[in-house]
Amino acid sequence: MSRTVLVVDDAIFMRTMIGDILKQAGFEVVGEASSGVEAVKKYKELKPDLVTMDIVMPDMGGIDAVREIIDEDPDARILMCSAMGQQGLVVEAIQAGARDFVVKPFQPSRVIEAVQRLLG
Amino acid sequence: MNQQDKYAQLFAAEAREHLAEMSRALVALEEAPGERGSLDAIFRSVHTIKGMAGAMGYDAATRLAHNVESVLDELRGGRREISPELIDLLLQSTDVLDGVVEATVAGAEPPDPSEVIESLVVWRLADARQTAATEQEETDVVSPPPMSSVSPSNASIRNAASRQETTSST
């Protein structure tokens, strides 16, 4: 059975691109969210194996969403999708419980490697 | 439709939405400079455009969006204040970004955004000049420095601006 992923990003463009990368590598994208609030809600509903999480979003950013998801499920596997120059925020996200990060613009192979590593 | 065309269409639609949002929020910010929501909205929009343009390999749009984002970072971090001149510069940057995006999605050579990028970098570096001048004044009280150690000239700021622009585009 393929592993399930929730893709979180406020840009449809990014959700589509990340979703395509994951689907092509055999993962099942079970849901998408465009804000931190929606991400927390969908995580509870869908219980995906992995979440890809943007940082800058309206209605609760990615770091607060990581905190809430980890509160709900300390074993949640969350991969941060950050931009260049956001090192400080990435550290904050990892301290909040995110497992790893990729930096945009990312290479598809880098995303797949990170996802595979997190899913063991 | 191949995958690249699909992404290009998504980019065009979403970038246009965010450019409209930037213009709207800049006008709101001009009317109420203390309004944090407007500042955050402009930041999110230009950040999203930067991310999408970077993923598409659209260099001119990425560079300009990155430099606008850096200016907004200064404001969000409380290190600098909004002025009418800065609002004008941000509106001008949004117009140039709009032109760059439209040319890029039309498959044309985008206009060179270097001039407005330089203005954005000069604005950021002006703070360093002010800080240096303030520190210098404090030093002056103790021992007057030689003329050569006074705050940097506009020419040196512009030189630094072109170096910064090169760095930020990598």
PDB file of C-alpha atoms in Angstrom:
ATOM      1  CA  MET A   1       0.000   0.000   0.000  1.00  0.00           C
ATOM      2  CA  SER A   2       1.395   3.423  -0.904  1.00  0.00           C
ATOM      3  CA  ARG A   3       2.273   5.871   1.834  1.00  0.00           C
ATOM      4  CA  THR A   4      -0.023   8.849   2.310  1.00  0.00           C
ATOM      5  CA  VAL A   5       0.957  12.531   2.260  1.00  0.00           C
ATOM      6  CA  LEU A   6      -0.794  15.782   3.171  1.00  0.00           C
ATOM      7  CA  VAL A   7       0.609  18.706   1.142  1.00  0.00           C
ATOM      8  CA  VAL A   8       0.391  22.119   2.837  1.00  0.00           C
ATOM      9  CA  ASP A   9       1.152  25.346   0.950  1.00  0.00           C
ATOM     10  CA  ASP A  10      -0.855  28.523   0.334  1.00  0.00           C
ATOM     11  CA  ALA A  11       0.069  28.512  -3.385  1.00  0.00           C
ATOM     12  CA  ILE A  12      -1.870  26.153  -5.669  1.00  0.00           C
ATOM     13  CA  PHE A  13       1.209  26.203  -7.906  1.00  0.00           C
ATOM     14  CA  MET A  14       3.416  24.786  -5.146  1.00  0.00           C
ATOM     15  CA  ARG A  15       0.848  22.221  -3.999  1.00  0.00           C
ATOM     16  CA  THR A  16       0.501  20.996  -7.577  1.00  0.00           C
ATOM     17  CA  MET A  17       4.253  20.792  -8.125  1.00  0.00           C
ATOM     18  CA  ILE A  18       4.965  19.010  -4.829  1.00  0.00           C
ATOM     19  CA  GLY A  19       1.962  16.713  -5.381  1.00  0.00           C
ATOM     20  CA  ASP A  20       3.200  15.765  -8.864  1.00  0.00           C
ATOM     21  CA  ILE A  21       6.705  15.007  -7.549  1.00  0.00           C
ATOM     22  CA  LEU A  22       5.298  12.761  -4.826  1.00  0.00           C
ATOM     23  CA  LYS A  23       2.744  11.006  -7.045  1.00  0.00           C
ATOM     24  CA  GLN A  24       5.379  10.268  -9.664  1.00  0.00           C
ATOM     25  CA  ALA A  25       7.453   8.623  -6.940  1.00  0.00           C
ATOM     26  CA  GLY A  26       4.519   6.412  -5.924  1.00  0.00           C
ATOM     27  CA  PHE A  27       3.160   8.273  -2.909  1.00  0.00           C
ATOM     28  CA  GLU A  28      -0.525   8.956  -2.454  1.00  0.00           C
ATOM     29  CA  VAL A  29      -1.479  12.598  -1.879  1.00  0.00           C
ATOM     30  CA  VAL A  30      -4.553  12.201   0.345  1.00  0.00           C
ATOM     31  CA  GLY A  31      -5.149  15.870   0.985  1.00  0.00           C
ATOM     32  CA  GLU A  32      -4.045  19.466   0.538  1.00  0.00           C
ATOM     33  CA  ALA A  33      -4.260  22.487   2.803  1.00  0.00           C
ATOM     34  CA  SER A  34      -3.652  26.176   2.107  1.00  0.00           C
ATOM     35  CA  SER A  35      -3.219  27.467   5.662  1.00  0.00           C
ATOM     36  CA  GLY A  36      -1.975  26.329   9.037  1.00  0.00           C
ATOM     37  CA  VAL A  37      -5.512  26.126  10.401  1.00  0.00           C
ATOM     38  CA  GLU A  38      -6.606  23.902   7.517  1.00  0.00           C
ATOM     39  CA  ALA A  39      -3.461  21.775   7.871  1.00  0.00           C
ATOM     40  CA  VAL A  40      -4.202  20.967  11.522  1.00  0.00           C
ATOM     41  CA  LYS A  41      -7.827  20.146  10.717  1.00  0.00           C
ATOM     42  CA  LYS A  42      -6.902  17.889   7.772  1.00  0.00           C
ATOM     43  CA  TYR A  43      -4.139  16.162   9.722  1.00  0.00           C
ATOM     44  CA  LYS A  44      -6.664  15.121  12.376  1.00  0.00           C
ATOM     45  CA  GLU A  45      -9.103  13.901   9.709  1.00  0.00           C
ATOM     46  CA  LEU A  46      -6.695  12.116   7.395  1.00  0.00           C
ATOM     47  CA  LYS A  47      -3.852  10.929   9.663  1.00  0.00           C
ATOM     48  CA  PRO A  48      -1.356  10.922   6.768  1.00  0.00           C
ATOM     49  CA  ASP A  49       2.016   9.165   7.001  1.00  0.00           C
ATOM     50  CA  LEU A  50       3.744  12.450   6.177  1.00  0.00           C
ATOM     51  CA  VAL A  51       3.065  16.199   5.890  1.00  0.00           C
ATOM     52  CA  THR A  52       4.955  18.626   3.648  1.00  0.00           C
ATOM     53  CA  MET A  53       4.640  22.035   5.310  1.00  0.00           C
ATOM     54  CA  ASP A  54       5.140  25.542   3.922  1.00  0.00           C
ATOM     55  CA  ILE A  55       6.222  28.208   6.436  1.00  0.00           C
ATOM     56  CA  VAL A  56       4.708  31.520   5.318  1.00  0.00           C
ATOM     57  CA  MET A  57       0.910  31.161   5.081  1.00  0.00           C
ATOM     58  CA  PRO A  58      -2.166  33.182   6.087  1.00  0.00           C
ATOM     59  CA  ASP A  59      -4.345  32.109   9.026  1.00  0.00           C
ATOM     60  CA  MET A  60      -1.580  30.430  11.051  1.00  0.00           C
ATOM     61  CA  GLY A  61       1.859  29.875   9.559  1.00  0.00           C
ATOM     62  CA  GLY A  62       3.631  26.539   9.184  1.00  0.00           C
ATOM     63  CA  ILE A  63       5.541  26.665  12.469  1.00  0.00           C
ATOM     64  CA  ASP A  64       2.439  27.089  14.613  1.00  0.00           C
ATOM     65  CA  ALA A  65       0.773  24.359  12.578  1.00  0.00           C
ATOM     66  CA  VAL A  66       3.710  22.026  13.364  1.00  0.00           C
ATOM     67  CA  ARG A  67       3.277  22.765  17.092  1.00  0.00           C
ATOM     68  CA  GLU A  68      -0.434  21.955  16.970  1.00  0.00           C
ATOM     69  CA  ILE A  69       0.026  18.788  14.941  1.00  0.00           C
ATOM     70  CA  ILE A  70       2.813  17.555  17.245  1.00  0.00           C
ATOM     71  CA  ASP A  71       0.580  18.313  20.250  1.00  0.00           C
ATOM     72  CA  GLU A  72      -2.040  16.074  18.679  1.00  0.00           C
ATOM     73  CA  ASP A  73       0.391  13.396  17.480  1.00  0.00           C
ATOM     74  CA  PRO A  74       3.993  13.507  18.772  1.00  0.00           C
ATOM     75  CA  ASP A  75       4.975  10.905  16.122  1.00  0.00           C
ATOM     76  CA  ALA A  76       3.803  13.042  13.198  1.00  0.00           C
ATOM     77  CA  ARG A  77       6.352  13.182  10.375  1.00  0.00           C
ATOM     78  CA  ILE A  78       6.571  16.704   9.013  1.00  0.00           C
ATOM     79  CA  LEU A  79       8.899  17.916   6.255  1.00  0.00           C
ATOM     80  CA  MET A  80       9.300  21.705   6.083  1.00  0.00           C
ATOM     81  CA  CYS A  81       9.401  23.343   2.640  1.00  0.00           C
ATOM     82  CA  SER A  82      11.293  26.566   3.254  1.00  0.00           C
ATOM     83  CA  ALA A  83      12.658  29.337   1.058  1.00  0.00           C
ATOM     84  CA  MET A  84      16.206  30.624   0.906  1.00  0.00           C
ATOM     85  CA  GLY A  85      17.005  32.927   3.808  1.00  0.00           C
ATOM     86  CA  GLN A  86      14.599  31.250   6.242  1.00  0.00           C
ATOM     87  CA  GLN A  87      17.222  29.351   8.250  1.00  0.00           C
ATOM     88  CA  GLY A  88      16.040  30.852  11.549  1.00  0.00           C
ATOM     89  CA  LEU A  89      12.470  29.761  10.884  1.00  0.00           C
ATOM     90  CA  VAL A  90      13.594  26.275   9.882  1.00  0.00           C
ATOM     91  CA  VAL A  91      15.432  25.877  13.196  1.00  0.00           C
ATOM     92  CA  GLU A  92      12.268  27.004  14.989  1.00  0.00           C
ATOM     93  CA  ALA A  93      10.216  24.462  13.041  1.00  0.00           C
ATOM     94  CA  ILE A  94      12.653  21.637  13.871  1.00  0.00           C
ATOM     95  CA  GLN A  95      12.518  22.638  17.550  1.00  0.00           C
ATOM     96  CA  ALA A  96       8.728  22.532  17.292  1.00  0.00           C
ATOM     97  CA  GLY A  97       8.952  18.923  16.075  1.00  0.00           C
ATOM     98  CA  ALA A  98       9.419  18.973  12.295  1.00  0.00           C
ATOM     99  CA  ARG A  99      11.768  16.169  11.194  1.00  0.00           C
ATOM    100  CA  ASP A 100      13.584  17.676   8.196  1.00  0.00           C
ATOM    101  CA  PHE A 101      13.427  20.420   5.576  1.00  0.00           C
ATOM    102  CA  VAL A 102      13.936  21.119   1.892  1.00  0.00           C
ATOM    103  CA  VAL A 103      14.710  24.535   0.435  1.00  0.00           C
ATOM    104  CA  LYS A 104      12.749  26.018  -2.500  1.00  0.00           C
ATOM    105  CA  PRO A 105      13.334  25.994  -5.385  1.00  0.00           C
ATOM    106  CA  PHE A 106      13.913  22.315  -4.787  1.00  0.00           C
ATOM    107  CA  GLN A 107      15.081  19.479  -6.949  1.00  0.00           C
ATOM    108  CA  PRO A 108      12.470  16.692  -7.165  1.00  0.00           C
ATOM    109  CA  SER A 109      15.153  14.152  -6.204  1.00  0.00           C
ATOM    110  CA  ARG A 110      15.899  16.067  -3.005  1.00  0.00           C
ATOM    111  CA  VAL A 111      12.220  16.044  -2.020  1.00  0.00           C
ATOM    112  CA  ILE A 112      11.901  12.305  -2.678  1.00  0.00           C
ATOM    113  CA  GLU A 113      15.083  11.541  -0.734  1.00  0.00           C
ATOM    114  CA  ALA A 114      13.858  13.532   2.258  1.00  0.00           C
ATOM    115  CA  VAL A 115      10.406  11.924   2.161  1.00  0.00           C
ATOM    116  CA  GLN A 116      11.827   8.407   1.855  1.00  0.00           C
ATOM    117  CA  ARG A 117      14.210   9.039   4.731  1.00  0.00           C
ATOM    118  CA  LEU A 118      11.396  10.257   6.968  1.00  0.00           C
ATOM    119  CA  LEU A 119       9.177   7.322   6.147  1.00  0.00           C
ATOM    120  CA  GLY A 120      12.032   4.906   6.779  1.00  0.00           C
TER     121      GLY A 120
ATOM    122  CA  MET B   1      -0.880  19.978 -22.005  1.00  0.00           C
ATOM    123  CA  ASN B   2       2.568  19.079 -20.782  1.00  0.00           C
ATOM    124  CA  GLN B   3       3.610  19.543 -17.191  1.00  0.00           C
ATOM    125  CA  GLN B   4       5.682  22.683 -17.819  1.00  0.00           C
ATOM    126  CA  ASP B   5       2.755  24.417 -19.578  1.00  0.00           C
ATOM    127  CA  LYS B   6       0.497  23.476 -16.691  1.00  0.00           C
ATOM    128  CA  TYR B   7       2.915  25.041 -14.186  1.00  0.00           C
ATOM    129  CA  ALA B   8       3.330  28.155 -16.363  1.00  0.00           C
ATOM    130  CA  GLN B   9      -0.452  28.658 -16.439  1.00  0.00           C
ATOM    131  CA  LEU B  10      -0.739  28.170 -12.689  1.00  0.00           C
ATOM    132  CA  PHE B  11       2.128  30.612 -12.186  1.00  0.00           C
ATOM    133  CA  ALA B  12       0.480  33.260 -14.391  1.00  0.00           C
ATOM    134  CA  ALA B  13      -2.889  33.020 -12.667  1.00  0.00           C
ATOM    135  CA  GLU B  14      -1.528  32.973  -9.147  1.00  0.00           C
ATOM    136  CA  ALA B  15       1.155  35.628  -9.696  1.00  0.00           C
ATOM    137  CA  ARG B  16      -1.503  38.003 -11.097  1.00  0.00           C
ATOM    138  CA  GLU B  17      -3.683  37.452  -8.038  1.00  0.00           C
ATOM    139  CA  HIS B  18      -0.765  38.193  -5.734  1.00  0.00           C
ATOM    140  CA  LEU B  19       0.279  41.293  -7.678  1.00  0.00           C
ATOM    141  CA  ALA B  20      -3.272  42.623  -7.343  1.00  0.00           C
ATOM    142  CA  GLU B  21      -3.188  41.814  -3.633  1.00  0.00           C
ATOM    143  CA  MET B  22       0.147  43.630  -3.266  1.00  0.00           C
ATOM    144  CA  SER B  23      -1.234  46.791  -4.896  1.00  0.00           C
ATOM    145  CA  ARG B  24      -4.384  46.674  -2.788  1.00  0.00           C
ATOM    146  CA  ALA B  25      -2.475  46.103   0.466  1.00  0.00           C
ATOM    147  CA  LEU B  26       0.097  48.816  -0.365  1.00  0.00           C
ATOM    148  CA  VAL B  27      -2.687  51.367  -0.749  1.00  0.00           C
ATOM    149  CA  ALA B  28      -4.158  50.186   2.568  1.00  0.00           C
ATOM    150  CA  LEU B  29      -0.712  50.462   4.155  1.00  0.00           C
ATOM    151  CA  GLU B  30      -0.299  53.995   2.837  1.00  0.00           C
ATOM    152  CA  GLU B  31      -3.584  54.964   4.501  1.00  0.00           C
ATOM    153  CA  ALA B  32      -2.778  53.149   7.745  1.00  0.00           C
ATOM    154  CA  PRO B  33       1.017  52.651   8.057  1.00  0.00           C
ATOM    155  CA  GLY B  34       0.667  50.885  11.411  1.00  0.00           C
ATOM    156  CA  GLU B  35      -1.600  48.201   9.960  1.00  0.00           C
ATOM    157  CA  ARG B  36       0.326  44.976  10.452  1.00  0.00           C
ATOM    158  CA  GLY B  37      -2.182  42.909   8.466  1.00  0.00           C
ATOM    159  CA  SER B  38      -1.484  44.847   5.271  1.00  0.00           C
ATOM    160  CA  LEU B  39       2.266  44.536   5.711  1.00  0.00           C
ATOM    161  CA  ASP B  40       1.997  40.783   6.296  1.00  0.00           C
ATOM    162  CA  ALA B  41      -0.282  40.410   3.263  1.00  0.00           C
ATOM    163  CA  ILE B  42       2.225  42.182   0.987  1.00  0.00           C
ATOM    164  CA  PHE B  43       5.050  40.055   2.392  1.00  0.00           C
ATOM    165  CA  ARG B  44       3.157  36.777   1.852  1.00  0.00           C
ATOM    166  CA  SER B  45       2.264  37.738  -1.712  1.00  0.00           C
ATOM    167  CA  VAL B  46       5.763  38.702  -2.789  1.00  0.00           C
ATOM    168  CA  HIS B  47       7.182  35.675  -0.951  1.00  0.00           C
ATOM    169  CA  THR B  48       4.813  33.403  -2.879  1.00  0.00           C
ATOM    170  CA  ILE B  49       5.711  35.046  -6.200  1.00  0.00           C
ATOM    171  CA  LYS B  50       9.407  34.590  -5.376  1.00  0.00           C
ATOM    172  CA  GLY B  51       8.905  30.901  -4.584  1.00  0.00           C
ATOM    173  CA  MET B  52       6.916  30.210  -7.732  1.00  0.00           C
ATOM    174  CA  ALA B  53       9.231  32.221  -9.993  1.00  0.00           C
ATOM    175  CA  GLY B  54      12.226  30.421  -8.472  1.00  0.00           C
ATOM    176  CA  ALA B  55      10.639  27.044  -9.166  1.00  0.00           C
ATOM    177  CA  MET B  56       9.974  28.080 -12.773  1.00  0.00           C
ATOM    178  CA  GLY B  57      13.508  29.405 -13.234  1.00  0.00           C
ATOM    179  CA  TYR B  58      12.219  32.938 -13.956  1.00  0.00           C
ATOM    180  CA  ASP B  59      15.307  34.815 -12.866  1.00  0.00           C
ATOM    181  CA  ALA B  60      14.247  38.487 -13.262  1.00  0.00           C
ATOM    182  CA  ALA B  61      10.997  37.974 -11.311  1.00  0.00           C
ATOM    183  CA  THR B  62      12.806  35.957  -8.618  1.00  0.00           C
ATOM    184  CA  ARG B  63      15.492  38.628  -8.128  1.00  0.00           C
ATOM    185  CA  LEU B  64      13.037  41.494  -7.916  1.00  0.00           C
ATOM    186  CA  ALA B  65      10.621  39.644  -5.599  1.00  0.00           C
ATOM    187  CA  HIS B  66      13.552  38.651  -3.375  1.00  0.00           C
ATOM    188  CA  ASN B  67      14.678  42.261  -3.021  1.00  0.00           C
ATOM    189  CA  VAL B  68      11.157  43.513  -2.252  1.00  0.00           C
ATOM    190  CA  GLU B  69      10.851  40.754   0.339  1.00  0.00           C
ATOM    191  CA  SER B  70      14.122  41.841   1.989  1.00  0.00           C
ATOM    192  CA  VAL B  71      12.832  45.414   2.342  1.00  0.00           C
ATOM    193  CA  LEU B  72       9.572  44.137   3.857  1.00  0.00           C
ATOM    194  CA  ASP B  73      11.583  41.984   6.262  1.00  0.00           C
ATOM    195  CA  GLU B  74      13.188  45.153   7.646  1.00  0.00           C
ATOM    196  CA  LEU B  75       9.739  46.649   8.265  1.00  0.00           C
ATOM    197  CA  ARG B  76       8.292  43.474   9.774  1.00  0.00           C
ATOM    198  CA  GLY B  77      11.287  43.141  12.069  1.00  0.00           C
ATOM    199  CA  GLY B  78      10.686  46.713  13.301  1.00  0.00           C
ATOM    200  CA  ARG B  79      14.158  47.811  12.179  1.00  0.00           C
ATOM    201  CA  ARG B  80      12.823  50.432   9.773  1.00  0.00           C
ATOM    202  CA  GLU B  81       9.698  52.537   9.452  1.00  0.00           C
ATOM    203  CA  ILE B  82       7.311  53.057   6.584  1.00  0.00           C
ATOM    204  CA  SER B  83       7.553  56.392   4.781  1.00  0.00           C
ATOM    205  CA  PRO B  84       5.570  57.798   1.843  1.00  0.00           C
ATOM    206  CA  GLU B  85       8.764  57.512  -0.261  1.00  0.00           C
ATOM    207  CA  LEU B  86       9.049  53.828   0.584  1.00  0.00           C
ATOM    208  CA  ILE B  87       5.384  53.210  -0.314  1.00  0.00           C
ATOM    209  CA  ASP B  88       6.110  54.871  -3.694  1.00  0.00           C
ATOM    210  CA  LEU B  89       9.157  52.664  -4.183  1.00  0.00           C
ATOM    211  CA  LEU B  90       7.163  49.533  -3.304  1.00  0.00           C
ATOM    212  CA  LEU B  91       4.340  50.541  -5.666  1.00  0.00           C
ATOM    213  CA  GLN B  92       6.910  51.135  -8.397  1.00  0.00           C
ATOM    214  CA  SER B  93       8.498  47.743  -7.645  1.00  0.00           C
ATOM    215  CA  THR B  94       5.072  46.095  -7.905  1.00  0.00           C
ATOM    216  CA  ASP B  95       4.510  47.736 -11.308  1.00  0.00           C
ATOM    217  CA  VAL B  96       7.896  46.566 -12.566  1.00  0.00           C
ATOM    218  CA  LEU B  97       7.265  43.071 -11.181  1.00  0.00           C
ATOM    219  CA  ASP B  98       3.913  43.060 -12.974  1.00  0.00           C
ATOM    220  CA  GLY B  99       5.680  43.945 -16.243  1.00  0.00           C
ATOM    221  CA  VAL B 100       8.315  41.275 -15.677  1.00  0.00           C
ATOM    222  CA  VAL B 101       5.680  38.630 -14.907  1.00  0.00           C
ATOM    223  CA  GLU B 102       3.499  39.506 -17.907  1.00  0.00           C
ATOM    224  CA  ALA B 103       6.450  39.473 -20.317  1.00  0.00           C
ATOM    225  CA  THR B 104       7.730  36.214 -18.861  1.00  0.00           C
ATOM    226  CA  VAL B 105       4.399  34.380 -19.109  1.00  0.00           C
ATOM    227  CA  ALA B 106       3.976  35.713 -22.670  1.00  0.00           C
ATOM    228  CA  GLY B 107       7.311  34.101 -23.537  1.00  0.00           C
ATOM    229  CA  ALA B 108       8.947  37.500 -24.194  1.00  0.00           C
ATOM    230  CA  GLU B 109      12.195  38.869 -22.808  1.00  0.00           C
ATOM    231  CA  PRO B 110      11.229  40.543 -19.497  1.00  0.00           C
ATOM    232  CA  PRO B 111      12.230  44.175 -18.826  1.00  0.00           C
ATOM    233  CA  ASP B 112      15.436  44.480 -16.803  1.00  0.00           C
ATOM    234  CA  PRO B 113      14.454  45.154 -13.163  1.00  0.00           C
ATOM    235  CA  SER B 114      17.996  46.184 -12.113  1.00  0.00           C
ATOM    236  CA  GLU B 115      17.196  49.861 -11.628  1.00  0.00           C
ATOM    237  CA  VAL B 116      14.370  49.352  -9.167  1.00  0.00           C
ATOM    238  CA  ILE B 117      16.324  46.557  -7.447  1.00  0.00           C
ATOM    239  CA  GLU B 118      19.162  49.010  -6.941  1.00  0.00           C
ATOM    240  CA  SER B 119      16.756  51.526  -5.362  1.00  0.00           C
ATOM    241  CA  LEU B 120      15.512  48.807  -2.994  1.00  0.00           C
ATOM    242  CA  VAL B 121      19.052  47.855  -1.992  1.00  0.00           C
ATOM    243  CA  VAL B 122      20.017  51.520  -1.556  1.00  0.00           C
ATOM    244  CA  TRP B 123      17.016  51.944   0.769  1.00  0.00           C
ATOM    245  CA  ARG B 124      18.184  48.986   2.848  1.00  0.00           C
ATOM    246  CA  LEU B 125      21.784  50.173   2.965  1.00  0.00           C
ATOM    247  CA  ALA B 126      20.747  53.729   3.879  1.00  0.00           C
ATOM    248  CA  ASP B 127      19.960  52.375   7.318  1.00  0.00           C
ATOM    249  CA  ALA B 128      23.512  51.106   7.671  1.00  0.00           C
ATOM    250  CA  ARG B 129      24.695  54.562   6.662  1.00  0.00           C
ATOM    251  CA  GLN B 130      22.417  56.212   9.256  1.00  0.00           C
ATOM    252  CA  THR B 131      23.578  53.805  11.947  1.00  0.00           C
ATOM    253  CA  ALA B 132      27.202  54.426  11.011  1.00  0.00           C
ATOM    254  CA  ALA B 133      26.584  58.196  11.101  1.00  0.00           C
ATOM    255  CA  THR B 134      24.938  57.972  14.537  1.00  0.00           C
ATOM    256  CA  GLU B 135      27.777  55.866  15.883  1.00  0.00           C
ATOM    257  CA  GLN B 136      30.204  58.317  14.376  1.00  0.00           C
ATOM    258  CA  GLU B 137      28.505  61.236  16.110  1.00  0.00           C
ATOM    259  CA  GLU B 138      28.805  59.379  19.401  1.00  0.00           C
ATOM    260  CA  THR B 139      32.497  58.783  18.713  1.00  0.00           C
ATOM    261  CA  ASP B 140      32.940  62.429  17.737  1.00  0.00           C
ATOM    262  CA  VAL B 141      32.138  63.461  21.295  1.00  0.00           C
ATOM    263  CA  VAL B 142      35.204  61.594  22.509  1.00  0.00           C
ATOM    264  CA  SER B 143      37.673  62.152  19.681  1.00  0.00           C
ATOM    265  CA  PRO B 144      37.002  63.722  16.294  1.00  0.00           C
ATOM    266  CA  PRO B 145      37.767  61.138  13.556  1.00  0.00           C
ATOM    267  CA  PRO B 146      39.667  61.879  10.367  1.00  0.00           C
ATOM    268  CA  MET B 147      37.404  62.827   7.443  1.00  0.00           C
ATOM    269  CA  SER B 148      37.961  59.500   5.721  1.00  0.00           C
ATOM    270  CA  SER B 149      36.125  57.563   8.436  1.00  0.00           C
ATOM    271  CA  VAL B 150      32.867  59.501   8.111  1.00  0.00           C
ATOM    272  CA  SER B 151      29.795  57.524   6.976  1.00  0.00           C
ATOM    273  CA  PRO B 152      29.893  56.012   3.486  1.00  0.00           C
ATOM    274  CA  SER B 153      29.075  58.175   0.489  1.00  0.00           C
ATOM    275  CA  ASN B 154      26.175  57.567  -1.871  1.00  0.00           C
ATOM    276  CA  ALA B 155      28.672  56.258  -4.408  1.00  0.00           C
ATOM    277  CA  SER B 156      29.950  53.625  -2.011  1.00  0.00           C
ATOM    278  CA  ILE B 157      26.372  52.660  -1.141  1.00  0.00           C
ATOM    279  CA  ARG B 158      25.580  52.221  -4.817  1.00  0.00           C
ATOM    280  CA  ASN B 159      28.662  50.069  -5.262  1.00  0.00           C
ATOM    281  CA  ALA B 160      27.591  47.965  -2.319  1.00  0.00           C
ATOM    282  CA  ALA B 161      24.087  47.849  -3.804  1.00  0.00           C
ATOM    283  CA  SER B 162      25.303  46.254  -7.002  1.00  0.00           C
ATOM    284  CA  ARG B 163      27.310  43.735  -4.980  1.00  0.00           C
ATOM    285  CA  GLN B 164      24.262  42.893  -2.849  1.00  0.00           C
ATOM    286  CA  GLU B 165      22.078  42.460  -5.869  1.00  0.00           C
ATOM    287  CA  THR B 166      24.529  39.990  -7.333  1.00  0.00           C
ATOM    288  CA  THR B 167      24.674  38.075  -4.075  1.00  0.00           C
ATOM    289  CA  SER B 168      20.918  37.951  -3.602  1.00  0.00           C
ATOM    290  CA  SER B 169      20.308  36.608  -7.071  1.00  0.00           C
ATOM    291  CA  THR B 170      22.275  33.445  -6.457  1.00  0.00           C
TER     292      THR B 170
END
